[in-house]
C-alpha cells in the first residue's frame, strides 16, 4: 500500500477493484464500510455482487479479465472532461500525451461493451473518482491474477496519477496483501531476482554488498519462479526442491500438473506445521512450529513491521523455521549462528535500506512502517510524499488484451476463483476449526439462478465442472449475484478442488497465474454418477 | 486548537476545548467508572456510572456526555456521586444472576470489578428478574440475556465499527434484551461471527464457547500479530498451561480493536493433536519418524550429490508468505549463499 | 397578487361559514371573534384551538377564511428570517410540549447555525394517558400546524419538515395527509411558496406507539430509522439533530400558536397570560370531573377556576382530592394548592409540571398510592430500556408500591422507595426517566399519611386497595337478600328479613354487595 490503513476512513472516495474486501481483509473491509457511513463515496468493480456492492454508489459488475478496458474507459471520461489534475501532472509525471492518445480509443461505449456494464456507470464512476479531493484505490488478486495483471496495476497507477492521488495522504494505490507476510517475504528477497529490499541480484553493487556481508560468492543469474520451477523439474534440471510453509497441491493452478511435478522431482523437502496435501509427495517432512510458538516479525500490507511473539512452547520435536534453516546451513558448512530472531533482524536492517532503522526495541509497541532509514526515523505513513520514488511518475499506457482462455462451445463459462471469509488459503489451519467447518465446510460453485434453471441445476445439487486441465465434482450454490456466464469457486477446499480446473497461463512480467479466468463447463451430476 | 482550563478533583488541567469531561479526566489520570463507554464509538449515555458533580449544576452530570468548559470545577468522587453509583450498581445486581463463582468472566468482568470497588453486594429480593434467554446458535459464542447489562456496546460495535448490524435491542423497558431480527438466532442473521461484540462485552453476557475452562487470572496474555491475512491485526493470545485458550484484539493498533472470525476464534490449530511433531522420512512409500540429526544428514548427502552431479541450479526453494521476515531472509540466504542459486520464490501471487 | 387571492377567499367564505354556524347555534360573536357557545366555553380563551369545531378541517378555504396562511404570507413577504425569529423571541412563547423552553430562543439557535440542510419537526406523538390536546388540533385544524411549521422553516432556513404522528391517530393522519395535499395544490407548501422563492415540504412519519418517541432525540432516532431511544445531549438538536443537521422540534400546540403571533405581533401575545408564561395553554381535563374536555385558558389561571368553574367540580358531588398535571411525569396537586396559578413556574414550585397539558382529577375515593402505582406502571411499560436507572429503577419502585397496596410493605420499603425515586430522577438519561418518579415524589410529599396508613395500619383510607379492606354487613341490614344473590362466590349467608353476614375467607372483595345494597341513606354493607 502506498498509504496507511488508518487513512482509509478519511478517503473521500474509495475505489475497490477485484477485491472482496469484507471477506478477504475483513478488518479493512469494516474500515471501508465505516468510511462510507461517514460519507465517503464507494466505487466497486467486481464480477460478483459482494457485500461492499451494497454500500457502493456504483457497482461495476464487469466480466472477469476486463479491468484494463474499464480503467481506460474511466480515464477516457476524465481526460475528455478535463477533470485530471493538470498541475500535478505537469509537476510530477511524464508521458501524459501517450496516455491521452491511447485512452482516446476507449470511449465509455467501447469499454462498456467489453466489460459488459452500463456505460453510464463507467461515466459515473469516473466522475466520482475524479471529482474527489482524496480518492484511494484498493485492489487484490482480482486485478493481479490475470495474464494482464501487471498491466492492470499499471493502468490503476495511471488513473491514480491522472488525478494526483499518489504521494498524497488519504489516497494512493493500495494493494491489499492476501497472506499475513507476503509483503515481508517479498521485502526479504524470497524472489528469483531480488535480494532484500528489492535490491537486484544483477546490480553489481548490490550483489557485492551481500557478498561482503555473507563472506561468499553469489550467483548473479536470475532464478526460476514457481511456475518455471515446475517446468524445470519436468526437464529434469531441478532435482532438489525445498518447500517451506506452502501447499502448492491445493493453492497452485492446474493441480494435476503440480502433482506430476512434485512426483517427478528427485528429492522433495516439505516443512510445515501439519501434514499437508503437499507432504504426501515429500521425501522428507520437517516439523515446524506455528506463529504462536516463535519470535519474529511480519510486515503487513501497509508496510508495518510488527512483532510475532512466542506464547506457547514448541510441540514435540518441532522447531521454529528459522532454526531449522540455520541448522541446515550449519550442516552444509555455513557456520553463522543466531541465538534468536532478533539477531537476524539486525543483519536484515544492516543490508536493507527500507529496514535500516528497524529493530525489535523500536517496533515493540506499535510496529513501524518502512521505509525507516535510521534510528531516529519513525517510519513512513504514505509513500512518494515529496516526490515519486523513480523521480517522475511515468504514465504507462496499456491496451486491453483478452484473457488467454476465453469461453467457447465446449467450455462456455468463465470460472473465477477466490477466498471466503471463513477459511484461510489451503485450510491447513482453519480447516481444523470445527466452528468454521460448521459454517463453511465444503466446496461449492456459485452459479447464476437463470443459468442454473436452464441447466436444471438446483441449489445444493452435485455438479461436474470440467476444464481443459481436469474435472471435479462439487455442489451448486444458486445465486443472483453473479453474471449468467460466470461461475465462482472458493479455492480453499480439497473436496472438489477448484485448482484442478485453473490454468497456468501467467502474466509475463510478474509471473502471476491467471487464476481469475478459466473456461469451464458445468453439468448436473446424473443419478448413476453418484458415488 | 482552543484549550480550556478546568479543575477535576482539585487538579487543574488545560485541555482541548472539544473534549468531554471523561476524556479530560483520563488525561489527568483520573479514572471515572463507565460501563457503556468506548472511545471508538458515539456517546451512548446509558449506564450513568460516569456521573460526576459539576459546581453550579444542581443535577449530577454524566462525564461522557458533558463537554469541558473554561473554569469548570468537577468532582468525581463526592459522597453524592458515590452513593448514586452504588445505587446504579445495586439496580444492576438486582437483575443479574448471582453466579460469579462459576462465571468464566469472573476476574475480567467490569460489573464485578465495580461491585468490588464500590462494595455493592447481591441482595435477595422478591422482585422480577429478566426472563431467561440464551442464543447459542453461533458456533463460536453464546449470548445469555440474564447476564446482559444492556450497555449496547455489542450493538454499536456491530453496527458502527464492524458495520454489519446483525444485532440490536429488542423488546422494551425491563424486557429489553439483545437479539437478532425476529429472534431467529445469530446463525440465521447476517452475523459474520467476527466476535467483535464478544470482545466488547463488559460482562459474561457474550462469551466465546471455549474448549478449555479458564479464569482471567489463570492466563497470561502475549501480544502478537494475527497470521490470517495481510492486515496484521494485533492480538493478545490468552495462554493457560502452555495452551492458547483465547484471543483478544488490541485496541491501540492497526485493527483498532477489531478482528474477524478467523483471528478471533481460529486458534485451536495451535494445540491440535494432528500437529507434526517429528521429522518424517519416506522409505518405500511409507513415512517413518526420524531424528533431526538424521534428517540433516540426509539433506547433506542429497545436497552434496546434486551439487556434484547437477550444479547449484538443480536446487530450488519455495519460501513462505506465512513465515516471518527473519525466516524468509534466512531461507533465501540458504539458497543464495550456501546453495549458490537464485531459484527461490514464494506464493505472493496466490 | 397572492395576498389578493387569500383575501378573496376569506371575504367570500367567512360570512357564509359564520352565518351557518350562527344558524346552527354553535357559536357566538365575541367582538370580532367567533367563539363556541356555552358555559363550558365562556371562561376559555382559545388561540391554539381557535378554529376547532368552527371550520371544516378538510377544506383549506375555511382555514383561510379565518386568516389562515396570512401569517405565512406576512412572514415571507415582509419579514426577514431574523425578524421572524425576533418576533418569536419577543413573544416569549414557550414550548407547549412539556419543558417550556422558549421557542424563539430555540429557533435562533438553529437560525444562526450554519448548515447546508436544516429540518423542522412537529412532535405529534402525544402519549400521556388521557391527553388529547394535539389530537384535536390535528384532526380539527391541521393547517394551523402546517402554517406554523412553514413559518418556522422560513425562519431557520429549513425546507423540509416532518410531522411525527402516532399511528394510533388514524383520523389525524388522514386530515394531515389531506391538508398537506391541499396546501401543496394551492401553492402554500412545496416549491416557491407565494412566488417568494421559499420551498417547504412536509412529510408524515408514523410512530409505532412508543411513548419515549415523544422525547426529541428518540423521535429523531425513530425518523432516522433506528430504534427510538434517547440520545445524550452532547450537542443541541438545534445544532446537531436529524441526520446530524440543525433541527427544530416543537409540538403541535406550539406550532398552532405561531401563526397568530406572527399575525398579531409579540405584544399582543404577551398581553395574555403571565409575564414569564404568556399566552394560553390547552388542558385535557379528565378523570372524576363533571365536565371533561379540552380547556384553553390564559396562563396563570387558577387551578380552582379550571376544575370548578369550567370543569364543574367532581362527579357525583364527591370531594375533590387531587389533580394530576403533566401526565405520568407530573405530580399530584392537593386541595391546599387549588389556588395555584397554572403556569410553568408555579406548578414547578409545588413539585408538579405543566407537561403537555394533561389534567386528571381525583376525588376522595381515589387511593393516592394506587394512582402513583398506575402512573409508574405506565412509565415501567414505556421505558425504552436504555439507561439503567429508568429501566431497572422504575420497575423496583413499582414493585414496592405493589407491596404497599397489598399491605406487605414495611418502613424499610418506604425508605427504599424514596431513595430509588431520587436515584431514578437524578441519574436517568432522558426526561421520561428523570420525571417518572414524580407521581411518587409528590404523593409522598402531600399524602405521606396515606402511605403510613397502608404500611403501619394496613389500611387504605380511600378504601380502594382490595388487599386492605374488608366488607362487613352492619345492623342496618334489612335482609333483602339482594347482596346474597349478587355475590359471585357465595360468600354471603343470611335468611330473608334476617341480618346477613359475609364469610371473609371466601370474599374476593369485588364490591358488588356494596354496589347493590339498597339501604339508605347509609348502606348496610360497610367497607373497613
PDB file of C-alpha atoms in Angstrom, chain A residues 5 9 26 30-31 33-34 141 145 177-182 184-186 188-192 194 196 201 214 216-219 221 223-226 229 237-242 244-246 252 266-267 272-275 279-280 282-285 287-294 296-297 299-302 306-309 311-313 315-317 319 321-322 324-325 327-329 331 334 338 341 344-345 347-348 351 360 365-366 419 421 424-425 429 433 435-436 438 510-512, chain B residues 137-140 159-164 187 191-193 211 220 222-235 237 239 242-244 252-256 258-262 265-272 274-282 287 290 292 295-300 302-306 310 313-350:
ATOM      1  CA  UNK A   5      -4.889   1.540   6.801  1.00  0.00           C
ATOM      2  CA  UNK A   9     -11.544   6.308   6.958  1.00  0.00           C
ATOM      3  CA  UNK A  26     -12.359  -8.231   6.982  1.00  0.00           C
ATOM      4  CA  UNK A  30     -15.001  -2.794   8.103  1.00  0.00           C
ATOM      5  CA  UNK A  31     -12.959   0.405   7.825  1.00  0.00           C
ATOM      6  CA  UNK A  33     -17.780   0.477   5.436  1.00  0.00           C
ATOM      7  CA  UNK A  34     -17.109   2.924   8.256  1.00  0.00           C
ATOM      8  CA  UNK A 141      -5.977 -10.639  -6.729  1.00  0.00           C
ATOM      9  CA  UNK A 145      -4.317 -12.878 -11.126  1.00  0.00           C
ATOM     10  CA  UNK A 177      -1.793  -8.275   0.563  1.00  0.00           C
ATOM     11  CA  UNK A 178      -3.528 -11.592   0.942  1.00  0.00           C
ATOM     12  CA  UNK A 179      -1.301 -13.502   3.267  1.00  0.00           C
ATOM     13  CA  UNK A 180      -0.019 -12.359   6.570  1.00  0.00           C
ATOM     14  CA  UNK A 181       3.549 -11.866   5.416  1.00  0.00           C
ATOM     15  CA  UNK A 182       3.501 -11.638   1.631  1.00  0.00           C
ATOM     16  CA  UNK A 184       7.645  -9.361   4.217  1.00  0.00           C
ATOM     17  CA  UNK A 185       8.528 -12.391   2.074  1.00  0.00           C
ATOM     18  CA  UNK A 186       8.928 -10.052  -0.915  1.00  0.00           C
ATOM     19  CA  UNK A 188      13.173 -10.250   2.305  1.00  0.00           C
ATOM     20  CA  UNK A 189      14.179 -11.248  -1.199  1.00  0.00           C
ATOM     21  CA  UNK A 190      12.355 -14.553  -1.391  1.00  0.00           C
ATOM     22  CA  UNK A 191      12.014 -13.967  -5.139  1.00  0.00           C
ATOM     23  CA  UNK A 192      14.263 -15.013  -8.027  1.00  0.00           C
ATOM     24  CA  UNK A 194      15.635  -9.595  -5.811  1.00  0.00           C
ATOM     25  CA  UNK A 196      16.254  -7.902   0.338  1.00  0.00           C
ATOM     26  CA  UNK A 201      20.890  -9.502  -7.911  1.00  0.00           C
ATOM     27  CA  UNK A 214      27.826 -13.017   3.784  1.00  0.00           C
ATOM     28  CA  UNK A 216      30.791 -15.695  -0.014  1.00  0.00           C
ATOM     29  CA  UNK A 217      30.398 -15.525  -3.769  1.00  0.00           C
ATOM     30  CA  UNK A 218      26.824 -15.204  -5.125  1.00  0.00           C
ATOM     31  CA  UNK A 219      25.243 -16.010  -8.435  1.00  0.00           C
ATOM     32  CA  UNK A 221      21.782 -15.111 -12.668  1.00  0.00           C
ATOM     33  CA  UNK A 223      16.474 -17.711 -10.748  1.00  0.00           C
ATOM     34  CA  UNK A 224      13.279 -19.566 -11.545  1.00  0.00           C
ATOM     35  CA  UNK A 225       9.772 -18.635 -10.457  1.00  0.00           C
ATOM     36  CA  UNK A 226       7.405 -21.259  -9.095  1.00  0.00           C
ATOM     37  CA  UNK A 229      10.487 -24.454 -11.345  1.00  0.00           C
ATOM     38  CA  UNK A 237      17.045 -29.709 -14.415  1.00  0.00           C
ATOM     39  CA  UNK A 238      15.833 -29.178 -10.868  1.00  0.00           C
ATOM     40  CA  UNK A 239      16.454 -32.183  -8.657  1.00  0.00           C
ATOM     41  CA  UNK A 240      16.044 -30.836  -5.176  1.00  0.00           C
ATOM     42  CA  UNK A 241      13.003 -28.863  -4.074  1.00  0.00           C
ATOM     43  CA  UNK A 242      12.598 -27.444  -0.585  1.00  0.00           C
ATOM     44  CA  UNK A 244       8.678 -24.241   3.444  1.00  0.00           C
ATOM     45  CA  UNK A 245       5.166 -23.455   4.649  1.00  0.00           C
ATOM     46  CA  UNK A 246       3.485 -23.792   1.282  1.00  0.00           C
ATOM     47  CA  UNK A 252      -1.392 -23.532  -7.236  1.00  0.00           C
ATOM     48  CA  UNK A 266      14.222 -36.278  -7.159  1.00  0.00           C
ATOM     49  CA  UNK A 267      14.209 -35.009  -3.637  1.00  0.00           C
ATOM     50  CA  UNK A 272       5.108 -27.363   7.671  1.00  0.00           C
ATOM     51  CA  UNK A 273       3.070 -27.397  10.852  1.00  0.00           C
ATOM     52  CA  UNK A 274       0.635 -30.068   9.659  1.00  0.00           C
ATOM     53  CA  UNK A 275       0.898 -32.981   7.272  1.00  0.00           C
ATOM     54  CA  UNK A 279       3.567 -33.543   2.278  1.00  0.00           C
ATOM     55  CA  UNK A 280       2.160 -36.663   0.623  1.00  0.00           C
ATOM     56  CA  UNK A 282       7.664 -35.346   0.048  1.00  0.00           C
ATOM     57  CA  UNK A 283      10.725 -37.455   0.669  1.00  0.00           C
ATOM     58  CA  UNK A 284      11.439 -35.632   3.871  1.00  0.00           C
ATOM     59  CA  UNK A 285       8.931 -33.806   6.069  1.00  0.00           C
ATOM     60  CA  UNK A 287       8.004 -30.281  11.546  1.00  0.00           C
ATOM     61  CA  UNK A 288       7.861 -26.538  12.138  1.00  0.00           C
ATOM     62  CA  UNK A 289       6.132 -24.581  14.865  1.00  0.00           C
ATOM     63  CA  UNK A 290       3.215 -22.224  14.414  1.00  0.00           C
ATOM     64  CA  UNK A 291       3.285 -18.430  14.676  1.00  0.00           C
ATOM     65  CA  UNK A 292       2.276 -18.688  18.306  1.00  0.00           C
ATOM     66  CA  UNK A 293       5.369 -20.673  19.190  1.00  0.00           C
ATOM     67  CA  UNK A 294       8.124 -18.473  17.892  1.00  0.00           C
ATOM     68  CA  UNK A 296       9.958 -12.839  14.734  1.00  0.00           C
ATOM     69  CA  UNK A 297       8.273 -10.176  12.657  1.00  0.00           C
ATOM     70  CA  UNK A 299       5.268  -6.989   7.629  1.00  0.00           C
ATOM     71  CA  UNK A 300       1.656  -6.147   6.956  1.00  0.00           C
ATOM     72  CA  UNK A 301       0.019  -4.726   3.873  1.00  0.00           C
ATOM     73  CA  UNK A 302       0.701  -1.136   4.925  1.00  0.00           C
ATOM     74  CA  UNK A 306       5.264  -5.880  13.648  1.00  0.00           C
ATOM     75  CA  UNK A 307       6.376  -8.370  16.254  1.00  0.00           C
ATOM     76  CA  UNK A 308       5.436 -12.009  16.402  1.00  0.00           C
ATOM     77  CA  UNK A 309       5.910 -13.282  19.934  1.00  0.00           C
ATOM     78  CA  UNK A 311       3.272 -17.618  23.516  1.00  0.00           C
ATOM     79  CA  UNK A 312       3.500 -21.377  23.920  1.00  0.00           C
ATOM     80  CA  UNK A 313       6.411 -23.767  23.702  1.00  0.00           C
ATOM     81  CA  UNK A 315       5.219 -29.141  20.244  1.00  0.00           C
ATOM     82  CA  UNK A 316       7.122 -32.421  20.137  1.00  0.00           C
ATOM     83  CA  UNK A 317      10.372 -32.065  18.254  1.00  0.00           C
ATOM     84  CA  UNK A 319      11.283 -26.260  15.704  1.00  0.00           C
ATOM     85  CA  UNK A 321      11.559 -22.449  10.782  1.00  0.00           C
ATOM     86  CA  UNK A 322      14.471 -20.059  11.272  1.00  0.00           C
ATOM     87  CA  UNK A 324      15.698 -25.398  11.042  1.00  0.00           C
ATOM     88  CA  UNK A 325      17.103 -23.335   8.155  1.00  0.00           C
ATOM     89  CA  UNK A 327      20.811 -25.761  11.286  1.00  0.00           C
ATOM     90  CA  UNK A 328      20.671 -26.875   7.655  1.00  0.00           C
ATOM     91  CA  UNK A 329      23.021 -24.040   6.722  1.00  0.00           C
ATOM     92  CA  UNK A 331      25.151 -28.694   8.443  1.00  0.00           C
ATOM     93  CA  UNK A 334      27.955 -22.289   6.597  1.00  0.00           C
ATOM     94  CA  UNK A 338      21.880 -16.975  15.521  1.00  0.00           C
ATOM     95  CA  UNK A 341      15.481 -13.924  15.557  1.00  0.00           C
ATOM     96  CA  UNK A 344      18.646 -11.985  12.196  1.00  0.00           C
ATOM     97  CA  UNK A 345      16.704  -8.716  12.100  1.00  0.00           C
ATOM     98  CA  UNK A 347      21.520  -8.451   9.867  1.00  0.00           C
ATOM     99  CA  UNK A 348      18.449  -7.631   7.747  1.00  0.00           C
ATOM    100  CA  UNK A 351      21.573  -4.892   4.428  1.00  0.00           C
ATOM    101  CA  UNK A 360      12.964  -5.016  17.931  1.00  0.00           C
ATOM    102  CA  UNK A 365       4.829  -1.131  20.929  1.00  0.00           C
ATOM    103  CA  UNK A 366       3.210  -0.427  17.569  1.00  0.00           C
ATOM    104  CA  UNK A 419     -11.383 -16.684  -0.993  1.00  0.00           C
ATOM    105  CA  UNK A 421     -14.337 -15.212   4.955  1.00  0.00           C
ATOM    106  CA  UNK A 424      -7.515 -19.101   5.053  1.00  0.00           C
ATOM    107  CA  UNK A 425      -5.712 -20.243   1.949  1.00  0.00           C
ATOM    108  CA  UNK A 429      -5.073 -24.085   9.931  1.00  0.00           C
ATOM    109  CA  UNK A 433     -11.556 -25.344  13.429  1.00  0.00           C
ATOM    110  CA  UNK A 435     -16.886 -23.887  14.040  1.00  0.00           C
ATOM    111  CA  UNK A 436     -15.534 -22.705  10.714  1.00  0.00           C
ATOM    112  CA  UNK A 438     -19.783 -25.896  10.599  1.00  0.00           C
ATOM    113  CA  UNK A 510       5.012 -10.695 -12.638  1.00  0.00           C
ATOM    114  CA  UNK A 511       4.560 -14.390 -13.450  1.00  0.00           C
ATOM    115  CA  UNK A 512       1.223 -14.424 -11.670  1.00  0.00           C
TER     116      UNK A 512
ATOM    117  CA  UNK B 137     -26.793 -20.916  17.708  1.00  0.00           C
ATOM    118  CA  UNK B 138     -23.465 -19.432  16.694  1.00  0.00           C
ATOM    119  CA  UNK B 139     -20.669 -21.999  16.789  1.00  0.00           C
ATOM    120  CA  UNK B 140     -18.241 -19.593  18.394  1.00  0.00           C
ATOM    121  CA  UNK B 159     -23.397  -1.541  13.590  1.00  0.00           C
ATOM    122  CA  UNK B 160     -20.834   1.261  13.774  1.00  0.00           C
ATOM    123  CA  UNK B 161     -17.436  -0.443  13.677  1.00  0.00           C
ATOM    124  CA  UNK B 162     -17.966  -3.803  12.057  1.00  0.00           C
ATOM    125  CA  UNK B 163     -20.858  -2.240  10.108  1.00  0.00           C
ATOM    126  CA  UNK B 164     -22.728  -5.499   9.892  1.00  0.00           C
ATOM    127  CA  UNK B 187     -26.646 -18.135  12.992  1.00  0.00           C
ATOM    128  CA  UNK B 191     -23.764 -12.115  11.671  1.00  0.00           C
ATOM    129  CA  UNK B 192     -20.277 -12.800  10.299  1.00  0.00           C
ATOM    130  CA  UNK B 193     -19.045 -14.313  13.574  1.00  0.00           C
ATOM    131  CA  UNK B 211     -12.963 -25.625  24.648  1.00  0.00           C
ATOM    132  CA  UNK B 220      -1.032 -14.854  30.588  1.00  0.00           C
ATOM    133  CA  UNK B 222       1.019 -12.496  24.826  1.00  0.00           C
ATOM    134  CA  UNK B 223       0.724  -9.739  22.275  1.00  0.00           C
ATOM    135  CA  UNK B 224       1.453 -10.840  18.743  1.00  0.00           C
ATOM    136  CA  UNK B 225       0.403 -10.411  15.121  1.00  0.00           C
ATOM    137  CA  UNK B 226      -2.512 -12.346  13.675  1.00  0.00           C
ATOM    138  CA  UNK B 227      -1.479 -14.760  10.933  1.00  0.00           C
ATOM    139  CA  UNK B 228      -4.623 -14.857   8.795  1.00  0.00           C
ATOM    140  CA  UNK B 229      -4.219 -12.056   6.279  1.00  0.00           C
ATOM    141  CA  UNK B 230      -2.135  -9.038   5.400  1.00  0.00           C
ATOM    142  CA  UNK B 231      -3.899  -6.551   7.668  1.00  0.00           C
ATOM    143  CA  UNK B 232      -1.621  -7.516  10.529  1.00  0.00           C
ATOM    144  CA  UNK B 233      -4.147  -7.209  13.325  1.00  0.00           C
ATOM    145  CA  UNK B 234      -2.592  -7.108  16.755  1.00  0.00           C
ATOM    146  CA  UNK B 235      -3.910  -9.708  19.148  1.00  0.00           C
ATOM    147  CA  UNK B 237      -3.076 -14.700  22.863  1.00  0.00           C
ATOM    148  CA  UNK B 239      -2.342 -18.755  27.356  1.00  0.00           C
ATOM    149  CA  UNK B 242       1.087 -23.695  27.650  1.00  0.00           C
ATOM    150  CA  UNK B 243      -2.092 -23.768  25.590  1.00  0.00           C
ATOM    151  CA  UNK B 244      -3.703 -20.941  23.665  1.00  0.00           C
ATOM    152  CA  UNK B 252      -4.298   0.664  20.201  1.00  0.00           C
ATOM    153  CA  UNK B 253      -3.176  -0.919  16.950  1.00  0.00           C
ATOM    154  CA  UNK B 254      -3.797  -1.054  13.233  1.00  0.00           C
ATOM    155  CA  UNK B 255      -7.008  -3.056  13.766  1.00  0.00           C
ATOM    156  CA  UNK B 256      -8.412  -0.596  16.327  1.00  0.00           C
ATOM    157  CA  UNK B 258     -11.438  -5.291  15.658  1.00  0.00           C
ATOM    158  CA  UNK B 259     -10.842  -8.826  14.402  1.00  0.00           C
ATOM    159  CA  UNK B 260     -12.517 -11.266  12.041  1.00  0.00           C
ATOM    160  CA  UNK B 261     -13.846 -14.728  12.748  1.00  0.00           C
ATOM    161  CA  UNK B 262     -10.509 -16.343  11.932  1.00  0.00           C
ATOM    162  CA  UNK B 265     -11.783 -17.791  17.058  1.00  0.00           C
ATOM    163  CA  UNK B 266      -9.488 -19.929  14.922  1.00  0.00           C
ATOM    164  CA  UNK B 267      -6.667 -20.713  17.322  1.00  0.00           C
ATOM    165  CA  UNK B 268      -7.322 -24.337  18.127  1.00  0.00           C
ATOM    166  CA  UNK B 269      -4.973 -25.476  15.368  1.00  0.00           C
ATOM    167  CA  UNK B 270      -2.047 -24.355  17.540  1.00  0.00           C
ATOM    168  CA  UNK B 271      -2.523 -27.113  20.083  1.00  0.00           C
ATOM    169  CA  UNK B 272      -4.141 -29.527  17.670  1.00  0.00           C
ATOM    170  CA  UNK B 274      -2.565 -33.545  14.334  1.00  0.00           C
ATOM    171  CA  UNK B 275       0.405 -31.198  14.516  1.00  0.00           C
ATOM    172  CA  UNK B 276       3.653 -32.571  13.071  1.00  0.00           C
ATOM    173  CA  UNK B 277       5.855 -33.497  15.985  1.00  0.00           C
ATOM    174  CA  UNK B 278       8.860 -35.124  14.405  1.00  0.00           C
ATOM    175  CA  UNK B 279      10.774 -35.237  11.122  1.00  0.00           C
ATOM    176  CA  UNK B 280       9.436 -37.886   8.723  1.00  0.00           C
ATOM    177  CA  UNK B 281      11.327 -39.763   6.059  1.00  0.00           C
ATOM    178  CA  UNK B 282       9.587 -41.556   3.230  1.00  0.00           C
ATOM    179  CA  UNK B 287       6.718 -42.195   6.216  1.00  0.00           C
ATOM    180  CA  UNK B 290      13.437 -39.928  12.246  1.00  0.00           C
ATOM    181  CA  UNK B 292      16.701 -34.179  13.383  1.00  0.00           C
ATOM    182  CA  UNK B 295      17.224 -35.501   8.692  1.00  0.00           C
ATOM    183  CA  UNK B 296      20.150 -33.097   8.403  1.00  0.00           C
ATOM    184  CA  UNK B 297      22.451 -35.942   7.408  1.00  0.00           C
ATOM    185  CA  UNK B 298      20.138 -36.935   4.579  1.00  0.00           C
ATOM    186  CA  UNK B 299      19.880 -33.336   3.414  1.00  0.00           C
ATOM    187  CA  UNK B 300      23.668 -33.072   3.392  1.00  0.00           C
ATOM    188  CA  UNK B 302      21.489 -35.100  -1.189  1.00  0.00           C
ATOM    189  CA  UNK B 303      22.937 -31.599  -1.445  1.00  0.00           C
ATOM    190  CA  UNK B 304      26.456 -32.947  -1.925  1.00  0.00           C
ATOM    191  CA  UNK B 305      25.217 -35.352  -4.566  1.00  0.00           C
ATOM    192  CA  UNK B 306      23.233 -32.868  -6.699  1.00  0.00           C
ATOM    193  CA  UNK B 310      23.960 -31.200 -11.420  1.00  0.00           C
ATOM    194  CA  UNK B 313      20.784 -24.544 -10.291  1.00  0.00           C
ATOM    195  CA  UNK B 314      19.448 -28.020  -9.619  1.00  0.00           C
ATOM    196  CA  UNK B 315      18.278 -26.646  -6.253  1.00  0.00           C
ATOM    197  CA  UNK B 316      15.073 -24.683  -5.799  1.00  0.00           C
ATOM    198  CA  UNK B 317      13.209 -23.399  -2.826  1.00  0.00           C
ATOM    199  CA  UNK B 318       9.721 -22.161  -2.138  1.00  0.00           C
ATOM    200  CA  UNK B 319       9.667 -19.785   0.759  1.00  0.00           C
ATOM    201  CA  UNK B 320       6.539 -18.872   2.668  1.00  0.00           C
ATOM    202  CA  UNK B 321       4.375 -15.802   2.951  1.00  0.00           C
ATOM    203  CA  UNK B 322       3.223 -17.281   6.246  1.00  0.00           C
ATOM    204  CA  UNK B 323       6.664 -17.384   7.832  1.00  0.00           C
ATOM    205  CA  UNK B 324       8.404 -14.481   9.489  1.00  0.00           C
ATOM    206  CA  UNK B 325      10.689 -11.941   7.856  1.00  0.00           C
ATOM    207  CA  UNK B 326      13.647 -13.499   9.604  1.00  0.00           C
ATOM    208  CA  UNK B 327      12.771 -16.934   8.246  1.00  0.00           C
ATOM    209  CA  UNK B 328      12.264 -15.690   4.705  1.00  0.00           C
ATOM    210  CA  UNK B 329      15.554 -13.878   4.938  1.00  0.00           C
ATOM    211  CA  UNK B 330      17.365 -16.980   6.094  1.00  0.00           C
ATOM    212  CA  UNK B 331      15.661 -19.168   3.523  1.00  0.00           C
ATOM    213  CA  UNK B 332      16.838 -17.040   0.592  1.00  0.00           C
ATOM    214  CA  UNK B 333      20.211 -16.727   2.252  1.00  0.00           C
ATOM    215  CA  UNK B 334      20.437 -20.505   2.418  1.00  0.00           C
ATOM    216  CA  UNK B 335      19.759 -20.779  -1.304  1.00  0.00           C
ATOM    217  CA  UNK B 336      21.862 -17.837  -2.380  1.00  0.00           C
ATOM    218  CA  UNK B 337      24.818 -18.016  -0.023  1.00  0.00           C
ATOM    219  CA  UNK B 338      25.025 -21.748   0.589  1.00  0.00           C
ATOM    220  CA  UNK B 339      23.441 -23.449  -2.429  1.00  0.00           C
ATOM    221  CA  UNK B 340      24.572 -20.630  -4.777  1.00  0.00           C
ATOM    222  CA  UNK B 341      21.332 -20.420  -6.709  1.00  0.00           C
ATOM    223  CA  UNK B 342      18.647 -17.773  -7.133  1.00  0.00           C
ATOM    224  CA  UNK B 343      15.943 -20.404  -7.668  1.00  0.00           C
ATOM    225  CA  UNK B 344      13.910 -19.052  -4.842  1.00  0.00           C
ATOM    226  CA  UNK B 345      10.318 -17.928  -4.874  1.00  0.00           C
ATOM    227  CA  UNK B 346       7.219 -17.757  -2.712  1.00  0.00           C
ATOM    228  CA  UNK B 347       3.483 -17.604  -3.115  1.00  0.00           C
ATOM    229  CA  UNK B 348       2.996 -13.847  -3.320  1.00  0.00           C
ATOM    230  CA  UNK B 349       0.998 -14.483  -6.409  1.00  0.00           C
ATOM    231  CA  UNK B 350      -1.620 -16.814  -4.956  1.00  0.00           C
TER     232      UNK B 350
END
